[in-house]
Tab-separated table of C-alpha atoms in Angstrom:
chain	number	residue	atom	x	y	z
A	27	UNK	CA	164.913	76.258	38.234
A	28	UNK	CA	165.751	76.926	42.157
A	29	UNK	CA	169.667	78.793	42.630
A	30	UNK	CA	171.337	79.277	45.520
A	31	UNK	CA	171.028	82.922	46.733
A	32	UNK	CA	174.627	82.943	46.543
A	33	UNK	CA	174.597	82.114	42.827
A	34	UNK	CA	172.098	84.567	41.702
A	35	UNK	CA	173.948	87.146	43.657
A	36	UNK	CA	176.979	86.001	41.279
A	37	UNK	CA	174.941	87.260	38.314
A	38	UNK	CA	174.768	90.616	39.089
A	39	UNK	CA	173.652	93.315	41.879
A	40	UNK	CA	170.615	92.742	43.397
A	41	UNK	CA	167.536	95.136	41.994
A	42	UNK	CA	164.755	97.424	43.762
A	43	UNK	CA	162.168	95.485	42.002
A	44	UNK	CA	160.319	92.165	43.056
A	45	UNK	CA	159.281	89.495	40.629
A	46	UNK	CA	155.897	89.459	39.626
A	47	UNK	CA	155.310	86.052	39.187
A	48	UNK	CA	156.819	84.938	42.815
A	49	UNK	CA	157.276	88.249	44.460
A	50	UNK	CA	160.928	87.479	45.316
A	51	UNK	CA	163.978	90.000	44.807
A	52	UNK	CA	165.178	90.885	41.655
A	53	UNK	CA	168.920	90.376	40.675
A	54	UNK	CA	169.381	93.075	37.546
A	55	UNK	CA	172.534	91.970	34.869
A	56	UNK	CA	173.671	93.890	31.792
A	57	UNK	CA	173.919	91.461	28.789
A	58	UNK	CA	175.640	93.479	26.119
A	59	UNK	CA	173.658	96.445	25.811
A	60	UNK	CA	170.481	94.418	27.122
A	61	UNK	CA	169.763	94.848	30.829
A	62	UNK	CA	167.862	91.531	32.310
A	63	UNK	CA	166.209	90.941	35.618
A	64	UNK	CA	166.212	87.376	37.142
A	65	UNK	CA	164.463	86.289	40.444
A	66	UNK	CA	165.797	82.846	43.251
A	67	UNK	CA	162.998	81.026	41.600
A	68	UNK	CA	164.591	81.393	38.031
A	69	UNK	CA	162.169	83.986	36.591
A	70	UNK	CA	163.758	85.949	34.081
A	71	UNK	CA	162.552	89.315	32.778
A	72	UNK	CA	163.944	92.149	29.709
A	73	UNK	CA	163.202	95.166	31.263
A	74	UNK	CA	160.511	95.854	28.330
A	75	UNK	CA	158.808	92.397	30.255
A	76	UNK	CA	159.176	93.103	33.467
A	77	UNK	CA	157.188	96.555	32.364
A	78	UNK	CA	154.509	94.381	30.974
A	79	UNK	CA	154.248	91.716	33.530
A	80	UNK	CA	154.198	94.682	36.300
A	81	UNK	CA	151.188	96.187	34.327
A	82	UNK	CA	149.414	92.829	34.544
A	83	UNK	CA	150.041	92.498	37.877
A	84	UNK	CA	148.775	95.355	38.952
A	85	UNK	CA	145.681	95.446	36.787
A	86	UNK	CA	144.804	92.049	38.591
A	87	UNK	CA	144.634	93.181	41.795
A	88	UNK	CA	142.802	96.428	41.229
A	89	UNK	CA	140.244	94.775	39.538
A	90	UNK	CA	140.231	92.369	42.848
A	91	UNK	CA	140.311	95.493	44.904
A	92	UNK	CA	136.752	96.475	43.055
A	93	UNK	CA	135.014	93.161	43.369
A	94	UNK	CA	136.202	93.249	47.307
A	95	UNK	CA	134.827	96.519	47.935
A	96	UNK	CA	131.360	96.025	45.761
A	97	UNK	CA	131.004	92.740	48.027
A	98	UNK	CA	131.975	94.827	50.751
A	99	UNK	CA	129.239	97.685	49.844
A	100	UNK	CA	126.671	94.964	48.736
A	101	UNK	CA	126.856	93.216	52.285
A	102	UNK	CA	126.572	96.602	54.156
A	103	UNK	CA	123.610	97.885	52.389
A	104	UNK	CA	121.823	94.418	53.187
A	105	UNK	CA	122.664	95.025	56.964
A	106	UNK	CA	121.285	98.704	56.688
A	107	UNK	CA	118.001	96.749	54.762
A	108	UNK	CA	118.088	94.404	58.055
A	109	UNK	CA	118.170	96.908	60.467
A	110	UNK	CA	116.017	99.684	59.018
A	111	UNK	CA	113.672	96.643	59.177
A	112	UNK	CA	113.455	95.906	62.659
A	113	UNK	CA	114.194	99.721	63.520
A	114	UNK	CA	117.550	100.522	64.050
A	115	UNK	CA	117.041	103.846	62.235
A	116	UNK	CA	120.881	104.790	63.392
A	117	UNK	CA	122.703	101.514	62.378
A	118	UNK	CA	120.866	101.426	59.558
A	119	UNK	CA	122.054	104.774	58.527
A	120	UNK	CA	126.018	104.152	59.663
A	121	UNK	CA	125.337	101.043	57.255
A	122	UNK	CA	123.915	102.884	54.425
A	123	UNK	CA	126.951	106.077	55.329
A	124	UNK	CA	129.482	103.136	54.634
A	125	UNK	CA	128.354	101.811	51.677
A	126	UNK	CA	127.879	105.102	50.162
A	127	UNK	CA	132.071	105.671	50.899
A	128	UNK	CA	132.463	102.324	49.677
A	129	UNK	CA	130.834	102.998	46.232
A	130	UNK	CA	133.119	106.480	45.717
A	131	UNK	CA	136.126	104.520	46.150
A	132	UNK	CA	134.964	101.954	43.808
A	133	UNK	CA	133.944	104.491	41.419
A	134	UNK	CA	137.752	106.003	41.749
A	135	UNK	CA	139.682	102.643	41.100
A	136	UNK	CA	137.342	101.602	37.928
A	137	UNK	CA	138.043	105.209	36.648
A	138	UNK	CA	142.162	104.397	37.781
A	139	UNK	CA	141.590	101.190	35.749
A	140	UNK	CA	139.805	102.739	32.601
A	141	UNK	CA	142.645	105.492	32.256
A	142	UNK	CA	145.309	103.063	33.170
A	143	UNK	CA	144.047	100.882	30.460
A	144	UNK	CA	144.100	103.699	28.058
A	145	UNK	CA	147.447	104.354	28.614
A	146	UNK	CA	148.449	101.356	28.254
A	147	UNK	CA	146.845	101.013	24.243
A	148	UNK	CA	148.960	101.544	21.570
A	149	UNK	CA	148.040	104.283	19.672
């Protein structure tokens, strides 16, 4: 359900937060004692949701920041394989250099990921 901006800005003042379904701005109201967050789009959050569908959100694209960066390190060690082949001893080595850095920061995010997800577990 599309609003007019001017109608969600009728609802209440407009939040720091983005929408994590659509990315637009946030509108925050105060329902009683319950504080809600609603979006342009009509995407409405609790704040206890909007906790929960940030989490998600940013799980995903970690996780699509690893598989980036291991196709990333798996493409530059086969151009260090090419080149050491047909004896570009240097290139080969900058390749090899930058798939090495590529396979710390890899290492780092899955280790973000594992103690994010940990976190996140109720005990």
């Amino acid at each position: 359900m599309t609003s007019s901006i001017t109608e969600v800005m009728k609802i209440g003042s407009q939040a720091i937060y983005n929408c994590p379904d659509c990315g637009g701005g946030l509108w925050q109201k105060k329902e009683d004692e319950l504080i809600t967050y609603r979006c342009y789009i009509g995407h409405k959050y609790t704040e206890s949701e909007l906790v929960r569908q940030q989490d998600k959100k940013l799980e995903t694209a970690l996780w699509i920041s690893v598989r980036m960066m291991e196709e990333k390190r798996n493409l530059l060690l086969k151009l260090c394989d090419q080149d050491r082949s047909k004896g570009f001893v240097k290139l080969s080595a900058d390749y090899l250099q930058r798939a090495l850095e590529y396979e710390q920061h890899i290492k780092t995010i899955r280790q973000l990921l594992f103690s994010l997800h940990d976190n996140l577990s109720p005990s």
